[in-house]
Coordinates of C-alpha atoms and ligand atoms in Angstrom, one line a residue:
X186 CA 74.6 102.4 91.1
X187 CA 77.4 105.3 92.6
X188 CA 76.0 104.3 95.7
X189 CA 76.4 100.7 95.8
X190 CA 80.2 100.9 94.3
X191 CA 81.0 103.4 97.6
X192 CA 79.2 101.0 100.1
X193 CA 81.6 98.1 98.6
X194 CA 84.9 100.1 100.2
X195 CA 85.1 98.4 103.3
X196 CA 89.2 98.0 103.9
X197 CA 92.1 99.9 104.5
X198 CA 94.5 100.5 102.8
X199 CA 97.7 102.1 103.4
X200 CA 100.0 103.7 100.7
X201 CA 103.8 104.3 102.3
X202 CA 106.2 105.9 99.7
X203 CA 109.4 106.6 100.9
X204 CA 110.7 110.3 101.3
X205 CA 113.8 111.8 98.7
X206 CA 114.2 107.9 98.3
X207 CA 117.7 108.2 96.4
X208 CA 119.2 110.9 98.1
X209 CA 118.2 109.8 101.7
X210 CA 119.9 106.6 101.3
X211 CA 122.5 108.6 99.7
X212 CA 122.2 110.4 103.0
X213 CA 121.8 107.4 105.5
X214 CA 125.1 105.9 104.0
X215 CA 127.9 108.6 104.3
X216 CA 127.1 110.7 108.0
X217 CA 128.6 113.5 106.7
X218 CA 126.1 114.2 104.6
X219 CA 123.8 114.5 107.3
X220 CA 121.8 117.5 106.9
X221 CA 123.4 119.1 103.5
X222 CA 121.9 119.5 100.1
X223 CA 122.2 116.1 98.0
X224 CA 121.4 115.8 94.5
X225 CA 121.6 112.3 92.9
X226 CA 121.3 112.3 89.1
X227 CA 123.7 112.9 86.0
X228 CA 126.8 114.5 86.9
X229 CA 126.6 118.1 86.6
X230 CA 130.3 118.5 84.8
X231 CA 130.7 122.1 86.2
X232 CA 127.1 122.8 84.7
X233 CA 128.3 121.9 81.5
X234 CA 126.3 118.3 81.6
X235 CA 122.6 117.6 79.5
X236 CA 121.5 115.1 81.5
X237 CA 118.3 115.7 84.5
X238 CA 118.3 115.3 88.4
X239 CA 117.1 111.9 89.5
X240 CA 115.7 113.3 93.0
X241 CA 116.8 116.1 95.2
X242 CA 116.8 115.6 99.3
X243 CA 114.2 118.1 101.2
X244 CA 117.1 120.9 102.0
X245 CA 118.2 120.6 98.2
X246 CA 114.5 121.2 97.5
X247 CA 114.6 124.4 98.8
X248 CA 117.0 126.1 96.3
X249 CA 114.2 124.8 94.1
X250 CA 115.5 121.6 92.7
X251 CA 113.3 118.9 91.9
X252 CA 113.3 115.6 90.0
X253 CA 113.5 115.7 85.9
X254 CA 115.0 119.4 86.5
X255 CA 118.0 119.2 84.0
X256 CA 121.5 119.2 86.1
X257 CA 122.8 122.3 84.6
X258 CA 120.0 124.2 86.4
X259 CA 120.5 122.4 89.5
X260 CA 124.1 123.2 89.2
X261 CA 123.5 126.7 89.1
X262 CA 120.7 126.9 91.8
X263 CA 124.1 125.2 93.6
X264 CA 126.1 127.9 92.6
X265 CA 123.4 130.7 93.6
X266 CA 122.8 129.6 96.9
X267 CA 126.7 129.0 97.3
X268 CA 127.4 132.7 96.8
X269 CA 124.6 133.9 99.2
X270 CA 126.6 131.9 102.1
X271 CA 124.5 128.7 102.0
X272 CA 125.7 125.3 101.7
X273 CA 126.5 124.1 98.3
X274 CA 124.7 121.1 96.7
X275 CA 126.6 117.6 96.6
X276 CA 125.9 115.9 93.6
X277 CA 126.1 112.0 93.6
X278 CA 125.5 109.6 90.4
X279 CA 123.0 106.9 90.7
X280 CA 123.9 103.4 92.4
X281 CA 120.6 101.8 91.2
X282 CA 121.6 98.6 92.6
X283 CA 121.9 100.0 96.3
X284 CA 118.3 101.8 96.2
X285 CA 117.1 97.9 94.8
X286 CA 118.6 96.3 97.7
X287 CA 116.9 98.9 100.0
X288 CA 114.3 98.6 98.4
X289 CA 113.6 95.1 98.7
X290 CA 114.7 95.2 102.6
X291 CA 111.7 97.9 102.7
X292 CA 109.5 95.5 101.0
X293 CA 110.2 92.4 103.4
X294 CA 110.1 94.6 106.6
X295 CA 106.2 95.2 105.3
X296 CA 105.6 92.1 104.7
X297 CA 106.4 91.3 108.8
X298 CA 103.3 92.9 109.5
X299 CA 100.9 92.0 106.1
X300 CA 100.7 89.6 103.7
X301 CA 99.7 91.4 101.2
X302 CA 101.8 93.5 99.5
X303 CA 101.7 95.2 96.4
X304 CA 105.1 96.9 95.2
X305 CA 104.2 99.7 92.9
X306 CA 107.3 100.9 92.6
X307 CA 111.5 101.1 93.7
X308 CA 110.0 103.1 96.6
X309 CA 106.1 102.8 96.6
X310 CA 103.9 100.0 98.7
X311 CA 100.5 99.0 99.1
X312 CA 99.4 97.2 101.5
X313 CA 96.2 95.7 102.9
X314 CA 95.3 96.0 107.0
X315 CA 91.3 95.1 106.8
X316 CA 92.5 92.5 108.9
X317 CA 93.4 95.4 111.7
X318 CA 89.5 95.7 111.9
X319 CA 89.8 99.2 112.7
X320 CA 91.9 102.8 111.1
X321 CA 92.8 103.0 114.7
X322 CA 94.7 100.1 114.5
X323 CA 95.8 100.2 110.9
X324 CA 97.5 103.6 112.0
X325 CA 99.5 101.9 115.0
X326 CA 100.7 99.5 112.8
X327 CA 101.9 102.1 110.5
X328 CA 103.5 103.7 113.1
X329 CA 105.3 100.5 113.7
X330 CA 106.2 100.1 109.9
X331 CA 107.8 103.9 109.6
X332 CA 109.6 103.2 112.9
X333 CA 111.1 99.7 111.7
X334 CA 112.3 101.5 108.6
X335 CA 113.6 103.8 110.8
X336 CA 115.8 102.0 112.7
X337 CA 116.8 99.6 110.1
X338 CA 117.2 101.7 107.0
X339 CA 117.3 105.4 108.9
X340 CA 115.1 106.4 106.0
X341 CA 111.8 108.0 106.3
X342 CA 108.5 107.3 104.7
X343 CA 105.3 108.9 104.5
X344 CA 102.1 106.5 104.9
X345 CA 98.1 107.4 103.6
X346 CA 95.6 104.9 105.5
X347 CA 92.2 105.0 103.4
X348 CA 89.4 102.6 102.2
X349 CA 90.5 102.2 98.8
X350 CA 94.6 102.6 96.9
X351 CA 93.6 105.9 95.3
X352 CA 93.2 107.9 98.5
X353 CA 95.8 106.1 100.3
X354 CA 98.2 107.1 97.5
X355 CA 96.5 110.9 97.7
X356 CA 96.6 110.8 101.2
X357 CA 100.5 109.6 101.8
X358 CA 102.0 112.7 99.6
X359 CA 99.8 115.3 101.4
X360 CA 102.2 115.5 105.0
X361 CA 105.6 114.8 103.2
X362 CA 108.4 114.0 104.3
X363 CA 108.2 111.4 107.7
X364 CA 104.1 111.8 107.8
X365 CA 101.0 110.0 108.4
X366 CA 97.7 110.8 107.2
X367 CA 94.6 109.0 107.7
X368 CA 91.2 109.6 105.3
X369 CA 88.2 107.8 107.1
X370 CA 85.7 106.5 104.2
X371 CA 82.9 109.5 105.7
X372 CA 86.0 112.0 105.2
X373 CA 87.0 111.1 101.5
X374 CA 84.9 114.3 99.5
X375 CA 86.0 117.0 102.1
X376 CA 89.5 115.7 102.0
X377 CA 89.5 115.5 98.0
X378 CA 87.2 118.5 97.7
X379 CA 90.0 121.5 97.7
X380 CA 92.9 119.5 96.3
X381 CA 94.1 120.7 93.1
X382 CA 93.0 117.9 89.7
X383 CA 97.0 117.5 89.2
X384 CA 97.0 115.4 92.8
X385 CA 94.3 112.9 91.3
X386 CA 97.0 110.2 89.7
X387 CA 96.0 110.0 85.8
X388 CA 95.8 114.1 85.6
X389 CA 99.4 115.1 84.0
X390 CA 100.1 118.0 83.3
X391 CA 98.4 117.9 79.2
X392 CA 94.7 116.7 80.7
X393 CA 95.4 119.3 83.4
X394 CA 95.7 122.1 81.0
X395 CA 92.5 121.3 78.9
X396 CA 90.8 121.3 82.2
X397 CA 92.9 125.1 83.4
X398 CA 91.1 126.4 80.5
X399 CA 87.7 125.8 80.9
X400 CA 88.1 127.2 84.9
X401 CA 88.4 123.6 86.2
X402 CA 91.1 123.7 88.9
X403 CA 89.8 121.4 92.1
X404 CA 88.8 118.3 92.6
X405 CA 85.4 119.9 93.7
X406 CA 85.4 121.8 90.0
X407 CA 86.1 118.6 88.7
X408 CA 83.1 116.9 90.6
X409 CA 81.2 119.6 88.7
X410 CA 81.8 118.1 85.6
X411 CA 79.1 114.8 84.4
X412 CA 80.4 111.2 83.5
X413 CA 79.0 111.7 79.8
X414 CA 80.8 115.1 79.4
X415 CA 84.2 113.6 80.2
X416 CA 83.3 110.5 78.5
X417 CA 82.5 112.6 75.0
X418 CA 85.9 114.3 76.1
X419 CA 88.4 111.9 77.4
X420 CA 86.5 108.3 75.6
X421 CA 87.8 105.7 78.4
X422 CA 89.9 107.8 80.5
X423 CA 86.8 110.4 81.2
X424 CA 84.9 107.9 82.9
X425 CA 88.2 107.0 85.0
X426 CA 88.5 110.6 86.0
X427 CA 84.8 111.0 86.5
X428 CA 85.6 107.4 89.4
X429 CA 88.5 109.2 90.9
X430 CA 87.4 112.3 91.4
X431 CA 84.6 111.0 93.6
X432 CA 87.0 108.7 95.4
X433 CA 86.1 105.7 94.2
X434 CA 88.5 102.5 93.7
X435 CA 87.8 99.2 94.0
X436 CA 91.6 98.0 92.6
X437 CA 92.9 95.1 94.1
X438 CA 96.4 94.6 95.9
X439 CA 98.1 93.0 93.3
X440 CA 101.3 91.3 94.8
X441 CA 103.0 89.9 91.5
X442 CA 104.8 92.6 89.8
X443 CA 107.3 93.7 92.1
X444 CA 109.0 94.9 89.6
X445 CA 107.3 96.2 86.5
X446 CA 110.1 97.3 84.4
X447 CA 113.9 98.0 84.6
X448 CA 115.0 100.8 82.8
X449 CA 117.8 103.8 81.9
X450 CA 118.6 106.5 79.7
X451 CA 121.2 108.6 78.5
X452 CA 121.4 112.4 77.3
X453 CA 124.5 112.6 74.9
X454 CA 126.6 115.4 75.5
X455 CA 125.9 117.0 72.3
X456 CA 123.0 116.0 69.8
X457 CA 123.9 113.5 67.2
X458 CA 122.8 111.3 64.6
X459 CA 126.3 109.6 64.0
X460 CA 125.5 105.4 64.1
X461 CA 128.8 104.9 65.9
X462 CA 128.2 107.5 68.6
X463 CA 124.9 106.5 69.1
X464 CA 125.5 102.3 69.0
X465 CA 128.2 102.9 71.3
X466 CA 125.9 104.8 73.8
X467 CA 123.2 102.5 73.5
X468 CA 125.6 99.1 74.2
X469 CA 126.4 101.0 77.4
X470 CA 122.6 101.4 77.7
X471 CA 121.9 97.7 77.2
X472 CA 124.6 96.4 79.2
X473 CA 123.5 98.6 82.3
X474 CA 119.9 97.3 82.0
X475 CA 121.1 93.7 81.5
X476 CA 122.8 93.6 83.7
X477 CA 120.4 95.2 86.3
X478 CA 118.1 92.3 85.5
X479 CA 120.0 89.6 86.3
X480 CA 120.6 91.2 89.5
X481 CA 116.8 91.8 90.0
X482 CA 116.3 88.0 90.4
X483 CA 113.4 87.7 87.6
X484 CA 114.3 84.8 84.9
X485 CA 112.6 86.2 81.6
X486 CA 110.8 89.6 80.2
X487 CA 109.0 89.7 76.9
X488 CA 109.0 93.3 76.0
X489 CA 111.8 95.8 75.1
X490 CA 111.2 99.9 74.1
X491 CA 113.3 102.3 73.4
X492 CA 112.8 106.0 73.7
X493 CA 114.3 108.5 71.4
X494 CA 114.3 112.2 72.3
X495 CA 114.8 114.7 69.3
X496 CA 117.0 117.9 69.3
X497 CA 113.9 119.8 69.7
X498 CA 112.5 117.7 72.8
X499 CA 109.8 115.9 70.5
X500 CA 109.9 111.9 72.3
X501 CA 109.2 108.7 70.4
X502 CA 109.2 105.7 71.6
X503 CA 109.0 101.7 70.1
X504 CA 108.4 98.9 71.3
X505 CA 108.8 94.8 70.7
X506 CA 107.5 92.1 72.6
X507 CA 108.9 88.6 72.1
X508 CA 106.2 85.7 72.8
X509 CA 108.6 83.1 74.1
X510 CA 110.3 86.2 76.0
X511 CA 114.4 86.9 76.5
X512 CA 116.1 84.7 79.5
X513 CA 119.2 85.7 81.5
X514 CA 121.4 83.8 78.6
X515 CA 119.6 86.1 75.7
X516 CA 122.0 89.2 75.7
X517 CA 122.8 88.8 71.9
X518 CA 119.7 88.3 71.2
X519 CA 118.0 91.2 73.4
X520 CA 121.4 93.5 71.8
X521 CA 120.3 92.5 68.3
X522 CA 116.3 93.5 69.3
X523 CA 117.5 97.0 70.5
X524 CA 119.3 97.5 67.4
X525 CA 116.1 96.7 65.0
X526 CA 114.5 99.1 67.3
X527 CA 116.7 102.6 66.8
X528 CA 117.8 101.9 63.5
X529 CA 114.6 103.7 61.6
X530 CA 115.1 106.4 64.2
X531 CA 118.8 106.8 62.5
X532 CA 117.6 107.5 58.8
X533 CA 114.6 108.3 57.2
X534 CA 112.2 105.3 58.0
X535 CA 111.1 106.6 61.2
X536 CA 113.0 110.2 61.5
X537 CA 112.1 111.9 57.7
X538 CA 113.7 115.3 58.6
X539 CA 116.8 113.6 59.6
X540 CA 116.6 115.3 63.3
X541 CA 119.4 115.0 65.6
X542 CA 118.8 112.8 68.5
X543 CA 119.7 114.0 72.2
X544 CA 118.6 111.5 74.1
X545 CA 117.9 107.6 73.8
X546 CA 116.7 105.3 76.6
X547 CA 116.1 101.6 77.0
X548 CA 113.4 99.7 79.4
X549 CA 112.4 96.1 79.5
X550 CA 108.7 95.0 81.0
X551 CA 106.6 91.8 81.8
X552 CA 109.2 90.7 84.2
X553 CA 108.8 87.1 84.7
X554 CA 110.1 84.6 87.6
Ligands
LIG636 P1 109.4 109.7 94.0 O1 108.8 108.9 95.1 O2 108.6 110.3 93.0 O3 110.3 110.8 94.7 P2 111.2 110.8 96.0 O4 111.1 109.6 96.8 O5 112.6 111.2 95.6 O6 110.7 112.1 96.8 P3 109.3 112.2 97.6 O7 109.6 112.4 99.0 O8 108.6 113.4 96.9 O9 108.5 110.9 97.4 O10 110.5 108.8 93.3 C1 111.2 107.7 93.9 C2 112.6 107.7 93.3 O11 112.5 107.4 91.9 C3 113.4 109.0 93.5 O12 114.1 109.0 94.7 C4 114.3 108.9 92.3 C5 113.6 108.2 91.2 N1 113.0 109.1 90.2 C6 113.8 109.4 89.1 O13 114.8 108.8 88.9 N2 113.3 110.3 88.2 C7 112.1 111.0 88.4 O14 111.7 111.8 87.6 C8 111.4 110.7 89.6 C9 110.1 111.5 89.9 C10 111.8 109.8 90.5
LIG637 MG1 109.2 108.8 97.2

């Protein structure tokens, strides 16, 4: 059986995901950044802000900032690095609708050399070259890809070329930033072997640490483990894991969601459960999101959820999905949904210990055109 789903992998597949996507835009747009520290996320208010770093460009990596890192920590790694004579941090806010329109550029400059193209996220492609016959080809054409992106964008990317989408994806965040990494089908378990379980997409950080415990830190350890094991252990998502680890994919290219969801959040300044504060916060919220969607193009979505995060970090989230979905002329109505949504959060329905709130987000999904 295992050997008849690994002789099935026959194509390539490349992965390209682009490289500090935010902040090298960020960078490609204003030449004087060239080369410095850039931060785009929340901003930082002297240190004094709660809300995280979006992404961090390469040199701002090495201070040690990183996406999700709150901004008051980046600020200070700013400061820190400042006082030893290096350069200090810029921090930019987030012009989502400038990385979309890059984004979609990205997207159609693929599509030049393939048809099919899957987005799988603002800065993530997969796309199918089978038709290149051979890697040797598949890897020139990538070449071509990175250097039109290049040119066009002055962005870098960093492409995986494998049989299948899981080791492509593996394979493209190995050499980052600006590489290129190609896993041959006879390669795939000495190139998975020694990687840590945290680079197998699926493994967060929670399945990660049940496996820490129990000495399980490699994809080889993993390999170690049998399908019924991590089935008893993990029900559906075992037998997954138990797939990955041994390489195996047989996912399609899907070309249709280009888009899977449009989203934003806030962290309030200080923690609150006040209805005004937080209604007022969350109209900002919608308005952004709404009106990120009628810029993305799409004519409908059916689902809305909204996340809540407590004083104390505990996240909830909720969800509603509307069968004859909201269209571009629905902002009442998709206001109203939100509404219904965070207003058990605000008393004791869905928040019994009355727990202040320090963050709320909103995010639509099942984009339609
Ligand atoms: P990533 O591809 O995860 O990160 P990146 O492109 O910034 O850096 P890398 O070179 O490691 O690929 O995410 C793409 C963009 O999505 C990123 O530029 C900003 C945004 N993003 C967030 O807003 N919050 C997050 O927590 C992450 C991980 C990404
Ligand atoms: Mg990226």
């Amino acid at each position: 059986m295992l050997k008849n789903i690994t002789k099935l992998s026959t194509k390539i597949i490349a992965h390209l995901d682009m490289d500090a996507f935010f902040a090298s835009i960020e960078e490609a747009h204003t030449p004087s950044f060239k080369g410095k520290p850039i931060v785009v996320g929340t901003e930082p208010n002297q240190g004094k802000a709660r809300g995280v770093v979006s992404t961090a460009n390469y040199k701002a990596r090495e201070y040690g900032i990183h996406s999700a890192l709150p901004i008051s920590w980046a600020w200070r790694l700013s400061e820190k690095a400042k006082n030893q004579g290096k350069a200090p941090v810029i921090f930019l806010p987030v012009d989502f609708n400038l990385y979309n329109r890059v984004s979609q550029n990205i997207l159609q400059i693929i599509k030049t050399y393939t048809k099919e193209v899957e987005q799988a996220s603002i800065d993530e492609y997969y796309f199918d070259l089978s038709f290149a016959k051979t890697f040797k080809k598949a890897k020139l054409i990538c070449s071509n890809i990175k250097n039109e992106i290049l040119l066009k964008e002055k962005i870098t990317c960093s492409v995986g070329i494998a049989p299948n989408k899981l080791v492509s994806k593996i394979a493209a965040g190995i050499n980052k930033p600006n590489g290129m990494l190609l896993v041959l089908e006879k390669d795939i378990q000495n190139f998975l072997n020694p990687l840590p379980i945290r680079e197998l997409p699926g493994i967060g950080p929670k399945t990660a640490e049940i496996f820490y415990k129990e000495n399980i830190k490699t994809i080889k350890d993993l390999k170690g483990i049998s399908l019924d094991n991590l089935i008893k252990k993990f029900g559906k998502s075992g037998s997954k894991i138990f797939y990955k680890a041994l390489g195996i994919d047989n996912s399609p290219i899907t070309e249709k969601h280009e888009i899977k969801s449009i989203g934003e959040q806030t962290t309030f300044s200080i923690n609150s459960l006040d209805i005004l504060h937080i209604c007022d916060q969350l109209k900002k919220l919608s308005d952004s999101v709404f009106a990120n969607f009628l810029e993305s193009g799409f004519s409908s979505f059916k689902t809305i959820t909204i996340t809540i995060r407590f004083y104390d970090f505990n996240t909830k989230t909720s969800s509603k999905s509307l069968k004859s979905g909201i269209t571009i002329n629905d902002k009442k109505i998709f206001e109203l949904e939100i509404l219904k949504l965070i207003l058990p959060f605000l008393d004791k329905r869905s928040n019994p210990k009355l727990k202040p709130i320090r963050l709320i987000g909103v995010r639509i999904e099942k984009l339609i055109n």
